[in-house]
Coordinates of C-alpha atoms and ligand atoms in Angstrom, one line a residue:
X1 CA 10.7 21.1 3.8
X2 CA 10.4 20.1 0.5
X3 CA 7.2 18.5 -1.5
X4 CA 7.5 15.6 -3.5
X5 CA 5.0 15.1 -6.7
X6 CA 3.1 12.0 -7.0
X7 CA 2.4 10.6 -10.1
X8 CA -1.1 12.6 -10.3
X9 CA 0.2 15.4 -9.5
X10 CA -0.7 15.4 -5.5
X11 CA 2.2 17.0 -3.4
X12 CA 3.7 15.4 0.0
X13 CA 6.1 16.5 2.0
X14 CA 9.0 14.4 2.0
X15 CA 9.4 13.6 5.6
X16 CA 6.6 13.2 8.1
X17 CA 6.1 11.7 11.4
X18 CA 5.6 8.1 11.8
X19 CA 2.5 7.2 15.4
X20 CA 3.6 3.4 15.0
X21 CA 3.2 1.9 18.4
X22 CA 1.6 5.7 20.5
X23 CA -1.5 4.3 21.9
X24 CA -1.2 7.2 24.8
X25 CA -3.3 9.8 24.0
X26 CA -1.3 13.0 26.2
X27 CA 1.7 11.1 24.8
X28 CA 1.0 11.4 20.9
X29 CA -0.9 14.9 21.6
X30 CA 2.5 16.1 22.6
X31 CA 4.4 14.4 19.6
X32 CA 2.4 15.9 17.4
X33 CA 2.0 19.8 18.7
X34 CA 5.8 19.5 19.2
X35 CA 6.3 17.9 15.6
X36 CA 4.1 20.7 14.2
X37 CA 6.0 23.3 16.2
X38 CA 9.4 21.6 14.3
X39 CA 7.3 22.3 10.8
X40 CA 6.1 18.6 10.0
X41 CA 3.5 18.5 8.0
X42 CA 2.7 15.2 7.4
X43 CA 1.4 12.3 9.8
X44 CA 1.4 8.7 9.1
X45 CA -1.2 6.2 10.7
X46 CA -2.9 2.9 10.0
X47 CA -6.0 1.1 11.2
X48 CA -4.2 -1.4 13.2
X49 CA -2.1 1.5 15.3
X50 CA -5.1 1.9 17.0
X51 CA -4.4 5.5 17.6
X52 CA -6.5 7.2 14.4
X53 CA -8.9 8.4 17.0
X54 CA -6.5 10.0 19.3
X55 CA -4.0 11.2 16.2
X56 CA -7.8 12.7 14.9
X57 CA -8.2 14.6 18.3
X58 CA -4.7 15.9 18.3
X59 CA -4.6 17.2 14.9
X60 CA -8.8 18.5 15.3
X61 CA -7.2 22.2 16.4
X62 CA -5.1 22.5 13.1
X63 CA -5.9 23.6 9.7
X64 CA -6.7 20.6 7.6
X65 CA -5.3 21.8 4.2
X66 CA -2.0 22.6 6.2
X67 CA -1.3 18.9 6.7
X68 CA -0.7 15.6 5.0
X69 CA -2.5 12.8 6.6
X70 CA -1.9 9.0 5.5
X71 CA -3.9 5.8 7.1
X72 CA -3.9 2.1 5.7
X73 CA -6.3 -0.3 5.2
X74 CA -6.0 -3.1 8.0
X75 CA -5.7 -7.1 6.5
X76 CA -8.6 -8.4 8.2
X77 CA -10.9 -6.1 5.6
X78 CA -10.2 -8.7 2.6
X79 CA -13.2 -7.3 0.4
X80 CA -14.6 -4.5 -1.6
X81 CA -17.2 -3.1 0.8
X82 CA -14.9 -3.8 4.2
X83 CA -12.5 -2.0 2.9
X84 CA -15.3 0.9 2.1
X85 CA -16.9 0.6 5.7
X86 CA -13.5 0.7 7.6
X87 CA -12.6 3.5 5.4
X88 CA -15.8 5.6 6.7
X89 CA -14.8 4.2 10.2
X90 CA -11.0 5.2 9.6
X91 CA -12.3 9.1 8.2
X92 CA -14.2 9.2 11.9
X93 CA -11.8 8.4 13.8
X94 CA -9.6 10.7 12.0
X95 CA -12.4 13.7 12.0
X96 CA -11.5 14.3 8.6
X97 CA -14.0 13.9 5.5
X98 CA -10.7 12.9 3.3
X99 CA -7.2 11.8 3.4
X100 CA -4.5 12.6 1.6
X101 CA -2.9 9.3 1.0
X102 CA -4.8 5.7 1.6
X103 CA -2.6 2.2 1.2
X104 CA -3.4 -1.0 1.3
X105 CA -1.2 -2.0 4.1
X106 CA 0.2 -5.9 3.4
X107 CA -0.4 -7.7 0.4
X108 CA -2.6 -10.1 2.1
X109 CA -6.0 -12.0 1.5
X110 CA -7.7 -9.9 -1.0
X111 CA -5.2 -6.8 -2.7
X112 CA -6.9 -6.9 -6.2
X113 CA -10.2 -6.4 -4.8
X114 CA -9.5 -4.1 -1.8
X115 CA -7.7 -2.2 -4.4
X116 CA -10.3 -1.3 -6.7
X117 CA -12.1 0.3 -3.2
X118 CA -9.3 2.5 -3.3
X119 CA -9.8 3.7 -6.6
X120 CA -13.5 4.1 -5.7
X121 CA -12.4 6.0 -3.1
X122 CA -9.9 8.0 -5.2
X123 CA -12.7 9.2 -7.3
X124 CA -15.1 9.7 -5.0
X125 CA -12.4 12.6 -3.6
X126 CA -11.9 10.9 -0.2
X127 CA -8.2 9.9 -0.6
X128 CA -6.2 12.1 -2.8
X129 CA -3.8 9.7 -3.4
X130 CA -3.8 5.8 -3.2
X131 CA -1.1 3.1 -3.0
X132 CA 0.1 0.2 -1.3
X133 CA 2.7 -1.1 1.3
X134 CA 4.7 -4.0 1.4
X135 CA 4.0 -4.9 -1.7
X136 CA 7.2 -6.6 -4.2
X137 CA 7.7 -6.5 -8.1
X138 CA 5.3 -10.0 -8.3
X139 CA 2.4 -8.5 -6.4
X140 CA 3.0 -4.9 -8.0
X141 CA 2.7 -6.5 -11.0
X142 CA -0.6 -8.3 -9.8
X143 CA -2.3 -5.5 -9.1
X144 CA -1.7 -3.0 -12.6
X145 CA -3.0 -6.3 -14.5
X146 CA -6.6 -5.2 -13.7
X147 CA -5.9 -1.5 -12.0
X148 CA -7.4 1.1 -13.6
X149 CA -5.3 3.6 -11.7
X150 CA -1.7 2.7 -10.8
X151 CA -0.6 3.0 -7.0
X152 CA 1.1 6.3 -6.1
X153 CA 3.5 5.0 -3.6
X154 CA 4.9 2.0 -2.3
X155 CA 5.7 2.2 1.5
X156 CA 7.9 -0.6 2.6
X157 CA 10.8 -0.9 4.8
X158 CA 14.2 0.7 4.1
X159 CA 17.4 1.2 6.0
X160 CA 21.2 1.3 5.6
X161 CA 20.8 -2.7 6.2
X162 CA 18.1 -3.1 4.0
X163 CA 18.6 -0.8 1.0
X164 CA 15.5 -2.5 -1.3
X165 CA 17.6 -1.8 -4.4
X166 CA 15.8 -3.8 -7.0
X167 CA 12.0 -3.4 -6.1
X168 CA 12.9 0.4 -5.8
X169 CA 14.2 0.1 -10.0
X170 CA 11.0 -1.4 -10.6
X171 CA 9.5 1.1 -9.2
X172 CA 11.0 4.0 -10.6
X173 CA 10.3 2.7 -13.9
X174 CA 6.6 2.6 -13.4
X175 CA 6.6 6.0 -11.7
X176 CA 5.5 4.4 -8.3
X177 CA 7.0 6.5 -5.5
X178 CA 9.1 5.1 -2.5
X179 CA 7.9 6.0 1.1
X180 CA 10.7 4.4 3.5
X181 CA 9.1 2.8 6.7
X182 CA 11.3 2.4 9.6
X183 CA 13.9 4.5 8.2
X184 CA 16.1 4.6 11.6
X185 CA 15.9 0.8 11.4
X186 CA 14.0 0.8 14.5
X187 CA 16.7 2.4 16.4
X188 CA 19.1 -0.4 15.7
X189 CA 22.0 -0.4 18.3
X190 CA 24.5 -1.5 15.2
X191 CA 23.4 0.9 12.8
X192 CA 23.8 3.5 14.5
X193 CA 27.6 2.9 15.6
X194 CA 28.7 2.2 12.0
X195 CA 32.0 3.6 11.6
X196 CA 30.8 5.2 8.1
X197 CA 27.8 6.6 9.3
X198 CA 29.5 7.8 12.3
X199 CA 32.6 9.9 9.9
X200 CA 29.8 11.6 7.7
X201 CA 28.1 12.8 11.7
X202 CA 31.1 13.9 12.9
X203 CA 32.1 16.0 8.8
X204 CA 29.2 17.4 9.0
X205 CA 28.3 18.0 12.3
X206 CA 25.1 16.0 12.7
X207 CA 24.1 13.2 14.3
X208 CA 24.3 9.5 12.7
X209 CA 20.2 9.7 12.7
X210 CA 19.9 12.4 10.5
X211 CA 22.9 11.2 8.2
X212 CA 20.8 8.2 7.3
X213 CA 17.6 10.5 7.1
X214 CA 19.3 12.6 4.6
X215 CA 20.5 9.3 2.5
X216 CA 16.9 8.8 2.4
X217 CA 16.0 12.1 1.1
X218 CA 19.3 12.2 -1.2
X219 CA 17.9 8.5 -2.7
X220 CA 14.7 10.7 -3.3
X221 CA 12.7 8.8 -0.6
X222 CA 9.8 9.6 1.4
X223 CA 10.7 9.1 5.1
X224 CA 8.5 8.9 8.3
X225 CA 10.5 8.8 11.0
X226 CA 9.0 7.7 14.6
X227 CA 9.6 9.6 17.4
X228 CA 7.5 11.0 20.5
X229 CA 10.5 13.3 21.9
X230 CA 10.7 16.7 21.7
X231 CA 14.5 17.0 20.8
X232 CA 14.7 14.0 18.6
X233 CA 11.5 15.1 16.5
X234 CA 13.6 18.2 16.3
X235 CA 16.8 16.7 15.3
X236 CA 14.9 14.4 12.8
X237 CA 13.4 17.0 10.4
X238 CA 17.0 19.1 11.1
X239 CA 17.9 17.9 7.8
X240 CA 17.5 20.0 4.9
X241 CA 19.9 22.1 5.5
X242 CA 23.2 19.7 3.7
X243 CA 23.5 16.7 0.9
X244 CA 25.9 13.7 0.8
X245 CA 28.1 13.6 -2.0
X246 CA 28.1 10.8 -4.2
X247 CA 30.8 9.1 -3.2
X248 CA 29.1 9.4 0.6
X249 CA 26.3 7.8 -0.6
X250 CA 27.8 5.0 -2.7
X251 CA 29.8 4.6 1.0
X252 CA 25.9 4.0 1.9
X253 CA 25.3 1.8 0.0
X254 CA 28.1 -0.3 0.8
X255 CA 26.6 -0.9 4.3
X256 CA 23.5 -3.1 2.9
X257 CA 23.3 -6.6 4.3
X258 CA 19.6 -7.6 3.3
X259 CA 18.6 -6.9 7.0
X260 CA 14.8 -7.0 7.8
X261 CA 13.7 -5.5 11.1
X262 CA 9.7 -6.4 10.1
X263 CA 8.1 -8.9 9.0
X264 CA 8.4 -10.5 5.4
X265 CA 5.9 -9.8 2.9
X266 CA 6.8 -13.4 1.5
X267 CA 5.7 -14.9 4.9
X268 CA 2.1 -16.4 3.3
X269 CA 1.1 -17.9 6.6
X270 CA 2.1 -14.3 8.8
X271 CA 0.1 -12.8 5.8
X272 CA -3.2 -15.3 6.4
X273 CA -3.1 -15.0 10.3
X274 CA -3.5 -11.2 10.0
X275 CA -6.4 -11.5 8.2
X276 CA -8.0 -13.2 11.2
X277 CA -10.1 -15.2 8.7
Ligands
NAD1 P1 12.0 4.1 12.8 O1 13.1 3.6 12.0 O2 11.3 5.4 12.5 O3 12.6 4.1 14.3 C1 11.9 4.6 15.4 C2 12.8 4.4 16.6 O4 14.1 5.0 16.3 C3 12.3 5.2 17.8 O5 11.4 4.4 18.5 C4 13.6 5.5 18.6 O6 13.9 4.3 19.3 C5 14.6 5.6 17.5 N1 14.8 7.1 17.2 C6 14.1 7.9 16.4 N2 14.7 9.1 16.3 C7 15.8 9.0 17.0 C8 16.9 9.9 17.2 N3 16.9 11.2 16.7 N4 18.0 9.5 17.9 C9 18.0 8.2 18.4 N5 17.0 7.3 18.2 C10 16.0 7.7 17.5 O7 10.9 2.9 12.9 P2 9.3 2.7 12.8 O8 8.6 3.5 13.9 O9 9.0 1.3 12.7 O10 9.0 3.4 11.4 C11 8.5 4.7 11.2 C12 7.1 4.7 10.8 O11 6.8 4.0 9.7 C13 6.1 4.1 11.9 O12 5.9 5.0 13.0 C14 4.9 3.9 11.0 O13 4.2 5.1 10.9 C15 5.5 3.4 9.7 N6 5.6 2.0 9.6 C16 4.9 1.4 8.6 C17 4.9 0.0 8.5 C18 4.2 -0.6 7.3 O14 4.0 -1.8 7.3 N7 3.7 0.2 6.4 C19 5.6 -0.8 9.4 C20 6.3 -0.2 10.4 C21 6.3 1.2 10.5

């Protein structure tokens, strides 16, 4: 597996395993002990999965400096100190006294000043990293007007059908990395029967889910993956073992249609309904 550097220096492993949507608790035990087993090393949670209890109980029997543990910060804490008390609650849940990565999940009611609890939080030692999710170039740029520490990572969605191109320039040019949420595209039935994707399985012998995982990796991506079956988690991280050529991966990128599968983080009114405010 390899380790990506943040911009602070912090290492992550470049793919882990997404618990979007496991709310049974024998169900994500297994995922997990079988995703360890496969050598992840790097779990990705959020307040509003409503599993950081039962992803804390799973992962209490392994070392804790042996994995990478990520949460976000749930839109219905808008302020400073709700963001700080549904951190503690969060690090509970999580039987952890740190993570390694914290985001601000949707750039809803509040980013600016839930932000700056982050960077409290950052120096206090409890996340080792910070960032945000969801967020494009205007609210980016929003936020580093009065951050005092730049956001790591910017984990948004990004597919074959939804490549992010420009916000992922942007981003490279202020040195904040890309984590790619639903990476499979949610298991789309279309993207996985492309004719392009489907050549590059067959040349190399792989299946067309870990030919896009490894155009994720090849883009430089962070990817997290969702899975709760044994033989899929294995397949997934089956993947560092070949590249795409360029020309493969300009055949990629050919296959973008600006395709969401999630929700839009220019839908305001989506954004002020999940703040339940
Ligand atoms: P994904 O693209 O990882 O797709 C998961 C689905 O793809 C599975 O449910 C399954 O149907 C299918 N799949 C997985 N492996 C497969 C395989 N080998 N063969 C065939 N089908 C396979 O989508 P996701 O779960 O939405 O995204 C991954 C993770 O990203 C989530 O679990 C969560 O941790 C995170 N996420 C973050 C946000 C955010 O707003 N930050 C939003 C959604 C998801």
């Amino acid at each position: 597996m390899k380790n990506i550097m943040l911009n602070n220096s912090y290492k992550v492993p470049q793919m882990g395993l997404g618990v979007f949507l496991v709310e049974d608790e024998k169900v994500l035990t297994d995922a997990v002990n079988w995703a360890y087993e496969a050598g992840y090393r790097h779990f990705d949670t959020a307040q509003i999965y409503n599993n950081e209890a039962i992803l804390g109980k799973a992962l209490a029997p392994k070392e804790r400096s042996s994995y990478f543990l990520t949460t976000k910060v749930w839109n219905s804490n808008t302020t400073y100190e709700e963001t700080l008390n549904s951190f503690e609650e969060s690090l509970q849940k999580l039987q952890t006294d740190f993570v390694d990565l914290l985001l601000i999940h949707w750039p809803s009611e509040g980013y600016v000043e839930k932000w700056r609890a982050l960077e409290t939080l950052y120096q206090q030692g409890k996340a080792k990293a910070i960032g945000v999710s969801n967020f494009e170039i205007h609210q980016l740029q929003a936020l580093m007007e009065t951050a005092t520490i730049k956001p790591m990572i910017n984990q948004i969605e990004t597919h074959p059908y939804f490549q992010q191109n420009e916000l992922r320039e942007f981003m490279e040019k202020e040195g904040i990395f890309h984590q790619s949420w639903a990476p499979l595209g949610q298991g789309l039935k279309d993207l996985f029967e492309e004719p392009v994707l489907q050549a590059l399985a067959n040349k190399y012998q792989k299946s067309v889910p870990q030919i896009i995982l490894r155009w994720h990796l090849d883009r430089n991506s962070i990817v997290i993956p969702k899975s709760v079956h044994k033989e899929r988690l294995e397949e997934n991280i089956n993947v560092f073992d070949f590249t795409l050529t360029e020309k493969e991966l300009e055949e990629i990128a050919s296959l973008d249609r600006g395709l969401r599968v999630g929700p839009n983080p220019a839908d305001e009114a989506w954004l002020k309904e999940t703040t339940g405010k």
